[in-house]
CSV table of C-alpha atoms in Angstrom, one decimal:
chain,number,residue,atom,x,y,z
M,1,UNK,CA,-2.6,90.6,259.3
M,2,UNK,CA,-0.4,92.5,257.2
M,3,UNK,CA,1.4,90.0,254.4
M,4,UNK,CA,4.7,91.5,252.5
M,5,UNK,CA,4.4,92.3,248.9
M,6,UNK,CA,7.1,90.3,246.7
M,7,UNK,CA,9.4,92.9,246.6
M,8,UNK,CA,9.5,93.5,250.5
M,9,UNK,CA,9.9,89.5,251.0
M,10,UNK,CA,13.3,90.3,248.5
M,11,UNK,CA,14.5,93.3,250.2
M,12,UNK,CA,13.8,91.3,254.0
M,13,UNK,CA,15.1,87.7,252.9
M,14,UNK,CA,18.4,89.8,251.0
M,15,UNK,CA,18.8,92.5,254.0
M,16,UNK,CA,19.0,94.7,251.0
M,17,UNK,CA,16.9,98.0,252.6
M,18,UNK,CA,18.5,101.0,251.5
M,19,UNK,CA,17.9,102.6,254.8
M,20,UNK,CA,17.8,100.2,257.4
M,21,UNK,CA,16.5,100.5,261.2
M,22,UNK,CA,19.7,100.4,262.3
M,23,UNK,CA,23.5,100.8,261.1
M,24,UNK,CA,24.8,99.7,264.2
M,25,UNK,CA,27.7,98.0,262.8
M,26,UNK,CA,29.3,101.4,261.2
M,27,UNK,CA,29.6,102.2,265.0
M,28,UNK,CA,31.2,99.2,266.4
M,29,UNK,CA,33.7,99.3,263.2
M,30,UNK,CA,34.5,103.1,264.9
M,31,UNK,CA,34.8,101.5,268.0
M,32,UNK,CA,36.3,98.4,267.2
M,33,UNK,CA,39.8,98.4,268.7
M,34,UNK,CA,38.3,99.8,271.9
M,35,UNK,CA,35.6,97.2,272.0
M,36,UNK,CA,38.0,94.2,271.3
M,37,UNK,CA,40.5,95.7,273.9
M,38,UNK,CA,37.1,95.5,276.8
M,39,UNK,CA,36.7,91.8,275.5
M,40,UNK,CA,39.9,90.2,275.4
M,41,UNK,CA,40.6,90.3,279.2
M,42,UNK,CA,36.9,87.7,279.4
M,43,UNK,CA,38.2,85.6,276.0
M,44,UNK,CA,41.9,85.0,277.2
M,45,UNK,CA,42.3,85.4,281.1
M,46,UNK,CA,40.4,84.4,284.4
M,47,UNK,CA,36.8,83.9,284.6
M,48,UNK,CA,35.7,86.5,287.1
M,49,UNK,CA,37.2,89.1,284.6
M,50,UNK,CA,33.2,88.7,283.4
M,51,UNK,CA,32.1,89.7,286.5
M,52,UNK,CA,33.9,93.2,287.0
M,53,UNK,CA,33.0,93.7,283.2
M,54,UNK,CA,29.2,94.2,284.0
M,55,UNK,CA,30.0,95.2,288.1
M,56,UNK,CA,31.7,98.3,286.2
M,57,UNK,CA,29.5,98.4,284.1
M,58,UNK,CA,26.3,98.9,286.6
M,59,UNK,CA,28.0,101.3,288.3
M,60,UNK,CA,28.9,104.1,285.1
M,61,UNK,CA,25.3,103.3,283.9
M,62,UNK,CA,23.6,104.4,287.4
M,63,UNK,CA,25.9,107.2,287.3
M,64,UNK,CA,24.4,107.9,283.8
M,65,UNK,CA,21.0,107.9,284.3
M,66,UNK,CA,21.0,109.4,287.8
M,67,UNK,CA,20.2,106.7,289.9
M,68,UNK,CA,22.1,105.0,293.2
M,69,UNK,CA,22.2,101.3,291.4
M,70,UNK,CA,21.7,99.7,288.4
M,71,UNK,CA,21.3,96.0,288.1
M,72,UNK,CA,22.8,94.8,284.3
M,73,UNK,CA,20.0,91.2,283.9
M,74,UNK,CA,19.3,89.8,280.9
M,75,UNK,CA,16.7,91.6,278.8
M,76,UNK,CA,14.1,94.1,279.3
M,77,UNK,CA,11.3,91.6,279.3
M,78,UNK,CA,13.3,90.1,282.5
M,79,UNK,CA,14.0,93.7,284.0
M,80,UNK,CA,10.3,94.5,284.3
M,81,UNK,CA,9.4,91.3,285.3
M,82,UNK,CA,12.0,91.8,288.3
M,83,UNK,CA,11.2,94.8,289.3
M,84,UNK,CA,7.6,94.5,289.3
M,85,UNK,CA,8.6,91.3,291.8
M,86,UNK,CA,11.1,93.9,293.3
M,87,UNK,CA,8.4,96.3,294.0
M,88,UNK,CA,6.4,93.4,296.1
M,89,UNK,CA,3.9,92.8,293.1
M,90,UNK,CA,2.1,89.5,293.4
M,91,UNK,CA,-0.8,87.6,293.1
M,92,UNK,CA,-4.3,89.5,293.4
M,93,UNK,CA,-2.7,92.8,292.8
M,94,UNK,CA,-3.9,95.3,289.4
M,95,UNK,CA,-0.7,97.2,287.5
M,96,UNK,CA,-2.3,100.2,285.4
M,97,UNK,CA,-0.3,100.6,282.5
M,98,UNK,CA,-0.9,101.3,278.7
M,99,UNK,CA,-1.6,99.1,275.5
M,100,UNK,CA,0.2,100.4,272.9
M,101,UNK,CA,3.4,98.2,274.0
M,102,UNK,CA,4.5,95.4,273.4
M,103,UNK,CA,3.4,92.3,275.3
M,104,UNK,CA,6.5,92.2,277.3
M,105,UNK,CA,4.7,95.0,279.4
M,106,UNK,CA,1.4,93.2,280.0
M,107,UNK,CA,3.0,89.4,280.5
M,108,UNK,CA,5.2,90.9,283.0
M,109,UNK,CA,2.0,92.2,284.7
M,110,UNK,CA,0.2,89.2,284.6
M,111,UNK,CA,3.2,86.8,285.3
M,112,UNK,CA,3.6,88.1,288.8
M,113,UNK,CA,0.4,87.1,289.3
M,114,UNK,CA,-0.8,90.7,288.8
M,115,UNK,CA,-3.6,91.9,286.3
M,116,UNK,CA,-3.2,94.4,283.8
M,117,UNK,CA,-5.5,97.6,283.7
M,118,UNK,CA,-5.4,99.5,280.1
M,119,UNK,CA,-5.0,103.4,280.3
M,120,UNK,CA,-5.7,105.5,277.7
M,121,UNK,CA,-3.4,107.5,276.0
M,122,UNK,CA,-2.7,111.3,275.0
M,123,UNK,CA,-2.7,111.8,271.1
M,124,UNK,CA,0.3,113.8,271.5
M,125,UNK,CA,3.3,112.0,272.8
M,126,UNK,CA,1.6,108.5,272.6
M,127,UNK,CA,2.0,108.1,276.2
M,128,UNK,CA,-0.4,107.1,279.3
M,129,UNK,CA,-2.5,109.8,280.1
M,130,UNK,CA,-2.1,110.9,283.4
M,131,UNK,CA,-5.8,112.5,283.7
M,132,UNK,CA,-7.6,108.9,283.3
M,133,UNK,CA,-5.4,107.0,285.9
M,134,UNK,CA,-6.8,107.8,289.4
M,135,UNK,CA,-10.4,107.0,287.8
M,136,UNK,CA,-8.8,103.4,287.5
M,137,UNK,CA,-7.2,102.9,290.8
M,138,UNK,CA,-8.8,100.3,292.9
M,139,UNK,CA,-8.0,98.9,296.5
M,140,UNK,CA,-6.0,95.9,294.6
M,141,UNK,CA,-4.2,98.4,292.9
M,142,UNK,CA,-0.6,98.0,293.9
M,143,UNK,CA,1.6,100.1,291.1
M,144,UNK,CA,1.8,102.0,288.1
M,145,UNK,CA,3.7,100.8,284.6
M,146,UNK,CA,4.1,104.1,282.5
M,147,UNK,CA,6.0,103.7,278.9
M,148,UNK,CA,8.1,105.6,277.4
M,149,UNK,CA,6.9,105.1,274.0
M,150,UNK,CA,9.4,105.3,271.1
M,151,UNK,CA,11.7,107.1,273.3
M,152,UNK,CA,9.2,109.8,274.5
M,153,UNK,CA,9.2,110.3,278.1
M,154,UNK,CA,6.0,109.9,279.8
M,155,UNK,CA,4.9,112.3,282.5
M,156,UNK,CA,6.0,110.4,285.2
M,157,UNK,CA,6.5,113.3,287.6
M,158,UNK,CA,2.8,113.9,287.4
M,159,UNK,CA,1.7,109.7,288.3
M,160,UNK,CA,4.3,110.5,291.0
M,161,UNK,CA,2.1,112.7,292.4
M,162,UNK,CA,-0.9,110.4,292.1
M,163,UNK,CA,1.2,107.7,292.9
M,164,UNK,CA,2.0,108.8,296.2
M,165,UNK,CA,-1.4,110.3,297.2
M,166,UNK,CA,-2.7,107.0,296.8
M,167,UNK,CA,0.7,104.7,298.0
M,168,UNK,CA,1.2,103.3,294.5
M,169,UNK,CA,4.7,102.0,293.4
M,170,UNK,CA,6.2,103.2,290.0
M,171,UNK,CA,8.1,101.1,287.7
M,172,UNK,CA,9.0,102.6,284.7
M,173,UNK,CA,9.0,101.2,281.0
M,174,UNK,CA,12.4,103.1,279.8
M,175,UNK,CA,13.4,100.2,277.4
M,176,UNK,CA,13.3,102.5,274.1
M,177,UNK,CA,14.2,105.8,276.1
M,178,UNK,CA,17.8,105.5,276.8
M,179,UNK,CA,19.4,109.0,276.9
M,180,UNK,CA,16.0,110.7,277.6
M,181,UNK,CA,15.3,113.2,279.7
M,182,UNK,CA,12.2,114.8,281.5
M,183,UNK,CA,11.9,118.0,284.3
M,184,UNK,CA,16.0,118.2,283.1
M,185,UNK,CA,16.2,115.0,284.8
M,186,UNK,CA,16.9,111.7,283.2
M,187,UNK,CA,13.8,109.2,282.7
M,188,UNK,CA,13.6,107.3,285.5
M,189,UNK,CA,14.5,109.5,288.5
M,190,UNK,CA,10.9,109.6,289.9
M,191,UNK,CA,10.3,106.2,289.5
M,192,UNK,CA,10.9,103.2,292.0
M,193,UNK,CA,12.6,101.6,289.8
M,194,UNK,CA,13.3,101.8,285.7
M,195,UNK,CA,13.9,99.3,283.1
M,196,UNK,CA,16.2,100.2,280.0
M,197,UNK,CA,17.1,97.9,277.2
M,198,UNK,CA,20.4,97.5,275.5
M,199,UNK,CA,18.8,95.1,272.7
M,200,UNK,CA,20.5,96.1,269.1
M,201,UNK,CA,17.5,98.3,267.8
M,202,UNK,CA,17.2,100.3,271.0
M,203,UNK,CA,18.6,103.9,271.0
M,204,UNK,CA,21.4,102.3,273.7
M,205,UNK,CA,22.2,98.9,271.7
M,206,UNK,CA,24.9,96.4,272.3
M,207,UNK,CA,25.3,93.0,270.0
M,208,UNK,CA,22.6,91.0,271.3
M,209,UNK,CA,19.9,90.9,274.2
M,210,UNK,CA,20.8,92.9,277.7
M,211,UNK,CA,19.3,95.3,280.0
M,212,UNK,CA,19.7,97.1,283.2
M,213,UNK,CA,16.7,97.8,285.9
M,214,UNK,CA,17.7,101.2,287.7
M,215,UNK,CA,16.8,102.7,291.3
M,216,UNK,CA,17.5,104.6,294.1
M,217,UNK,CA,15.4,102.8,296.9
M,218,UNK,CA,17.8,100.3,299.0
M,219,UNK,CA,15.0,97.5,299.4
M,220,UNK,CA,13.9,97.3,295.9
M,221,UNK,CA,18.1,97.1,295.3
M,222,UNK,CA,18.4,93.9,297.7
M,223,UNK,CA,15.5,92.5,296.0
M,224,UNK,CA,16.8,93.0,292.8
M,225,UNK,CA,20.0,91.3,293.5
M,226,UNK,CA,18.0,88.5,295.0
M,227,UNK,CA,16.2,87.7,292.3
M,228,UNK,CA,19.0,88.0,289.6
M,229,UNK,CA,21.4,85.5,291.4
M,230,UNK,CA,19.2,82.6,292.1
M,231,UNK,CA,17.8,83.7,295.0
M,232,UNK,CA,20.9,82.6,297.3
M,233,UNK,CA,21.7,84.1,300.2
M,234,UNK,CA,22.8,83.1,303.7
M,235,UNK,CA,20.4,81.6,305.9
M,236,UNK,CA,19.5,83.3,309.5
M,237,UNK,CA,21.1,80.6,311.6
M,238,UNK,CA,24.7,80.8,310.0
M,239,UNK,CA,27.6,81.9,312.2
M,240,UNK,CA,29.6,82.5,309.6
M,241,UNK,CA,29.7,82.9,305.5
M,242,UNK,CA,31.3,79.9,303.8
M,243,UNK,CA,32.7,80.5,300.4
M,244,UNK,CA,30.9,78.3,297.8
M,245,UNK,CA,28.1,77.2,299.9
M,246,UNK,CA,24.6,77.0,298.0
M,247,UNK,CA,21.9,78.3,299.7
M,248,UNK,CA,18.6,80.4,298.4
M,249,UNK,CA,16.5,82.5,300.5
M,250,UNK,CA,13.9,82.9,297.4
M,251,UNK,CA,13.2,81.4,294.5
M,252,UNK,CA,15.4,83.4,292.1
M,253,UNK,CA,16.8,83.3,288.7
M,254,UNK,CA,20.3,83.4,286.6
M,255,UNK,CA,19.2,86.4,285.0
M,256,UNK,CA,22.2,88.7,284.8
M,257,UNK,CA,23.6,90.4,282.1
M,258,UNK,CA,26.2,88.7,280.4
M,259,UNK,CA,29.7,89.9,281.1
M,260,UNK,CA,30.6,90.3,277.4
M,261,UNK,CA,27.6,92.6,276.4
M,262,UNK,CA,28.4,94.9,279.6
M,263,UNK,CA,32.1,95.2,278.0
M,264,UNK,CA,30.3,96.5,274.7
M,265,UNK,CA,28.0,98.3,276.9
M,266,UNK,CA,31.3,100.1,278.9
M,267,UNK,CA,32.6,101.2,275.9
M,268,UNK,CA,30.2,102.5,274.2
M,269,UNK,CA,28.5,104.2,277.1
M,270,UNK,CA,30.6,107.8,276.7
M,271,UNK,CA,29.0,108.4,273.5
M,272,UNK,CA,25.2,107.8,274.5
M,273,UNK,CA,24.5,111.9,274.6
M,274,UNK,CA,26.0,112.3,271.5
M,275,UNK,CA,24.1,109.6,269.9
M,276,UNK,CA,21.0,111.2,271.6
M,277,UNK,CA,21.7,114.6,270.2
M,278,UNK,CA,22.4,112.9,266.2
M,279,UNK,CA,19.1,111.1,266.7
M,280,UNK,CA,17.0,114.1,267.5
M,281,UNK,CA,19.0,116.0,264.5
M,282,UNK,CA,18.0,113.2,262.2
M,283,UNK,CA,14.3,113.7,263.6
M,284,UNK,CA,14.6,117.8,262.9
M,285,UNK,CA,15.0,116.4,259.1
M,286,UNK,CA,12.2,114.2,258.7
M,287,UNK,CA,9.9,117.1,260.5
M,288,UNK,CA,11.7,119.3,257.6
M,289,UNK,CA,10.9,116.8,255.0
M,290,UNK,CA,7.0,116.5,255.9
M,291,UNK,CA,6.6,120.2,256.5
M,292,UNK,CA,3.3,121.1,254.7
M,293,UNK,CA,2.1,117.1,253.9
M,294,UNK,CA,-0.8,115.4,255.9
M,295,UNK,CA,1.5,113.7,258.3
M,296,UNK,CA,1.4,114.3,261.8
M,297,UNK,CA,3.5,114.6,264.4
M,298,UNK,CA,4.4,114.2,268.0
M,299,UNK,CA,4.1,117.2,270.4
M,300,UNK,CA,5.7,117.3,272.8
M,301,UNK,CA,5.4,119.2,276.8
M,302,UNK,CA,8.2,121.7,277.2
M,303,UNK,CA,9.6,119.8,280.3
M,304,UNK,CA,10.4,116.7,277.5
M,305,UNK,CA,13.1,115.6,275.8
M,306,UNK,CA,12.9,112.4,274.1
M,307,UNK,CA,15.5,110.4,272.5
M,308,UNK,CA,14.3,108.7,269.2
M,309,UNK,CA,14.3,104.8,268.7
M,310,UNK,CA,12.1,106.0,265.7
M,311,UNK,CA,10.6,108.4,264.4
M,312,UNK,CA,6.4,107.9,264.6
M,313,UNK,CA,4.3,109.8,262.8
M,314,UNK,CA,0.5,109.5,262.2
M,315,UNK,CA,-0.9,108.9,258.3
M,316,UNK,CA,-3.9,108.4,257.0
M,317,UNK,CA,-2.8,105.9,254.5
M,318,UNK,CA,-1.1,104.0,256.7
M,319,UNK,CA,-0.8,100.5,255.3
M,320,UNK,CA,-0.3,102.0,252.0
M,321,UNK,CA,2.7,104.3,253.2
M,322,UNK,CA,4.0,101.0,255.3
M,323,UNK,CA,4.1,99.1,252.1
M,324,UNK,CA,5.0,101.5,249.5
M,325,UNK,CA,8.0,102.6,251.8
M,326,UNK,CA,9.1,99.3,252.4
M,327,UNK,CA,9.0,99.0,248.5
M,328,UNK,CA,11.5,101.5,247.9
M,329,UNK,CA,13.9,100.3,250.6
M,330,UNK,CA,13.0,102.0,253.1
M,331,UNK,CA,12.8,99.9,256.6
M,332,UNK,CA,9.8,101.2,257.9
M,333,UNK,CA,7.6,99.3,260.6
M,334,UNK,CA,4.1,99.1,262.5
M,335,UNK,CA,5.0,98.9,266.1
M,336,UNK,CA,2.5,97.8,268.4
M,337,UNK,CA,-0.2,97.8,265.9
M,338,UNK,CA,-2.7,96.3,267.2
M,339,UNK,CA,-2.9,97.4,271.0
M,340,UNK,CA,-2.5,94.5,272.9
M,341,UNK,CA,-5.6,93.7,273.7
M,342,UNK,CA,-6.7,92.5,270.7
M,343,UNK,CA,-3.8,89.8,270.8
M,344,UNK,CA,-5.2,85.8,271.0
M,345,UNK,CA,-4.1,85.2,274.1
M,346,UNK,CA,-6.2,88.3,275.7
M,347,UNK,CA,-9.2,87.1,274.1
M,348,UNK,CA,-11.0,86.7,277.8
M,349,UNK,CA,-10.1,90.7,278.0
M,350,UNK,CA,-8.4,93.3,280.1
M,351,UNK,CA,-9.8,95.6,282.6
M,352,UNK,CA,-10.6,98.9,280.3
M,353,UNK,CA,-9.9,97.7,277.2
M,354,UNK,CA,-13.0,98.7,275.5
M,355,UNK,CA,-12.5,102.5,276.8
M,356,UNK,CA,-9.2,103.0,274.7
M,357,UNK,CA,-10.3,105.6,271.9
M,358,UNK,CA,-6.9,107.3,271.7
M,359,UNK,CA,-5.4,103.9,271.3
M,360,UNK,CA,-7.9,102.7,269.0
M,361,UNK,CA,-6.9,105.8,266.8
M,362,UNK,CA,-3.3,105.8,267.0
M,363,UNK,CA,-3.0,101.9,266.2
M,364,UNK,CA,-4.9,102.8,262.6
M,365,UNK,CA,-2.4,106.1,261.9
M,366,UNK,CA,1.0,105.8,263.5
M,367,UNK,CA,3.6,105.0,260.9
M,368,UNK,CA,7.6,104.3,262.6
M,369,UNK,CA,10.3,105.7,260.4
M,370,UNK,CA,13.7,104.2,261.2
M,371,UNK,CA,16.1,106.2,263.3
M,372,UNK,CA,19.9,105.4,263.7
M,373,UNK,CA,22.4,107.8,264.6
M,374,UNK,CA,24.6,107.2,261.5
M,375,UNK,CA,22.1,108.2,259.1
M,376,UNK,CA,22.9,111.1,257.0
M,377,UNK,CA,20.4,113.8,255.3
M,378,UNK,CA,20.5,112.0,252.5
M,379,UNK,CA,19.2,108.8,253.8
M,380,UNK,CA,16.3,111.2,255.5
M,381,UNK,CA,16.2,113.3,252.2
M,382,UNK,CA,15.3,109.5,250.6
M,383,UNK,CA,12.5,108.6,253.0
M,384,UNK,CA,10.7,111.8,253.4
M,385,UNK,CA,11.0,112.0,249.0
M,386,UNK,CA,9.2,108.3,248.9
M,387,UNK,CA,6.6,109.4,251.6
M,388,UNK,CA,5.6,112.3,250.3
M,389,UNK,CA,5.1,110.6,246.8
M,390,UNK,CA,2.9,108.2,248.8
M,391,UNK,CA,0.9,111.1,251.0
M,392,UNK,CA,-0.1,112.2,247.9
M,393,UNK,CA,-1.7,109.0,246.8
C-alpha cells in the first residue's frame, strides 16, 4: 500500500499541486456564458426542457463518434454494465477482457452474472493483446471487453476479426478514449457497442459523473433504452398507448444521464478535437523533456491515434518518482496498480490470472503524468525538470 509522505498529505488536503490532473475549470470560465445560457432553460422553465437537453445531446455525440445512437446513462461503470446486459450477457457466460483496469470493468463482468477471463497485454500500448485471445475462448464464451487504456486505442479491428470467426460480441471500454481514433475511424466503430465517460478527469469531462454507451446495431439500441428507463414498456395485449401508464417489460433502471450534465456536455462538445489535438501537443513535450533519460514510452501501431487522459510512462524507480513528483507539486498518480486480480475481493481468483507477465511488469513500471488540455510548456517544462532529477536518483 502506498502511504503519502507529509508533504503530499499538505499538498492533497490544501489542493495546492502546482500542476494538477486537471484545470478543467479554466475551461468552463471560457465557456461560461455559453454553458449558463444551455442551463438556464432546465433551472427556470418546464421540466421536460431536461429531457431535450440530453435527447440533443445523444444525438451530436453519435454523430461524433460515428455511431447511429448514443444512449447519455449515468456513469461509465453503469454504461458497461448495460451494454454487457444489452449484448445478452448473463449468467454462465465468460467476458475476456484485461486487468490493468479499474474494477469497474471486471464487476460489470461478473455482475451480469458473467465471469471475467484476464488477457495479457502488449508492453507497447498497454492494451489486450490480440495474439493471446482465441487461446482463451471457450464454448461459454459469449463477448470480448477490450480497453482503451489511458486513451490508447486498442486493436479492436483485429478482435473483430476473431470476434466474428468465433460469434463473439464486442463491447468496448472507451471511457478514457474520448476523441480517439483507430483505422481513421473513431474508437468504437467496430465494436457492438462502446462505453465513453464524461466524468471530470476524463479527456471528455463535464462537472460531475455521466456517460454515453454508443452503437450502431438496432437491438442492442432497444435494449439499451430498456434498461436505462426502468424497464417500461407497453405490454403485448394493449390496444392502445395510454399516456402515463406504468408498466415494465424488464427489470430496468433510472440510469440516464442527467439533463444538466448533457447541457455541459452540448456545449462543450464542438471543442473535443481541439482538446484532442492540445493533449497530444502537451504529450510531444513530455516525450521532448525525457528524450535521452531511462523512461519509457508508449509505441504506438501506425493505424492509432490516441487521445491522452495521461501521459504513462514506464520507470524503474517507480514509487520513488511517484513520491518525489508528488513532492514538488506535481499530481502524478499510479493507475491501476495493482492489476485487479490481486484486489481482496478476487482473492478466490480469475480465470488466467497467473499467466499475466506483461501485466505483472507494467504494474511495477508505469508512472501516469497528468494531462489537461490547458497546460502550457511550462507546466510540462516543470514536470519533466523534477523527473529527470529523480531518474537520476
Amino acid at each position: 500500500m502506498v502511504t503519502l509522505s507529509q508533504e503530499e498529505r499538505i499538498y492533497a488536503e490544501q489542493g495546492r499541486f502546482a500542476i494538477p490532473r486537471s484545470r478543467n475549470y479554466l475551461t468552463h470560465q471560457a465557456l461560461r456564458e455559453e454553458i449558463l445560457a444551455a442551463l438556464e432553460p432546465m433551472l427556470f422553465s418546464a421540466n421536460d426542457s431536461s429531457y431535450r437537453a440530453r435527447k440533443d445531446f445523444e444525438e451530436a455525440f453519435a454523430t461524433e463518434v460515428e455511431q447511429t445512437w448514443a444512449v447519455g446513462v449515468h456513469s461509465g461503470t453503469c454504461g458497461l454494465f448495460l451494454a454487457l446486459r444489452a449484448c445478452g450477457v448473463g449468467p454462465g457466460d465468460e467476458v475476456i477482457t484485461v486487468a490493468n483496469s479499474d474494477i469497474s470493468t471486471t464487476a460489470a463482468i461478473s455482475n451480469c452474472g458473467a465471469t471475467p477471463v484476464l488477457c495479457d497485454l502488449r508492453a507497447s500500448d498497454y492494451n489486450m493483446d490480440p495474439d493471446l485471445v482465441e487461446p482463451l475462448i471457450s464454448d461459454r464464451s459469449r463477448a470480448l471487453l477490450p480497453v482503451d487504456m489511458h486513451g490508447h486505442p486498442a486493436d479492436v479491428k483485429r478482435l473483430r476479426e476473431i470476434a466474428d470467426r468465433h460469434g463473439l460480441l464486442i463491447v468496448e471500454d472507451a471511457c478514457l478514449a474520448t476523441g480517439a481514433r483507430d483505422y481513421g475511424r473513431s474508437v468504437g466503430v467496430f465494436a457492438d457497442a462502446v462505453v465513453f465517460s464524461f466524468a471530470p478527469y476524463k479527456p471528455f469531462g463535464g462537472v460531475g459523473s455521466g456517460a454515453a454507451v454508443a452503437t450502431s446495431e438496432p437491438q442492442v439500441h432497444e435494449k439499451l433504452r430498456l434498461l436505462t428507463a426502468y424497464g417500461a414498456g407497453r405490454g403485448e395485449d394493449w390496444e392502445e398507448e395510454i399516456p402515463g401508464r406504468q408498466y415494465a417489460i424488464d427489470e430496468g433502471y433510472n440510469l440516464s444521464l442527467d439533463g444538466l450534465q448533457a447541457a455541459v456536455l452540448h456545449v462543450k462538445l464542438p471543442y473535443l478535437r481541439q482538446w484532442t489535438q492540445q493533449r497530444r501537443e502537451i504529450v510531444e513535450w513530455y516525450c521532448e523533456g525525457l528524450a535521452g533519460t531511462s523512461a519509457t514510452t508508449p509505441a504506438f501501431r501506425p493505424e492509432s491515434e490516441p487521445t491522452f487522459r495521461s501521459f504513462t510512462i514506464g520507470v524503474d524507480n517507480q514509487q520513488e518518482c511517484y513520491h518525489g513528483l508528488r513532492a514538488a507539486g506535481v499530481e502524478a498518480a499510479l493507475h491501476y496498480t495493482p492489476p485487479v486480480h490481486h484486489y481482496e475481493v478476487y482473492r478466490d481468483g480469475l480465470p488466467n490470472a497467473a499467466n499475466l507477465p506483461v501485466t505483472e511488469c507494467l504494474a511495477d513500471r508505469l508512472l501516469t503524468l497528468p494531462v489537461t488540455q490547458e497546460f502550457t510548456r511550462e507546466d510540462i517544462d516543470h514536470v519533466t525538470r523534477e523527473l529527470r532529477a529523480l531518474l537520476r536518483q
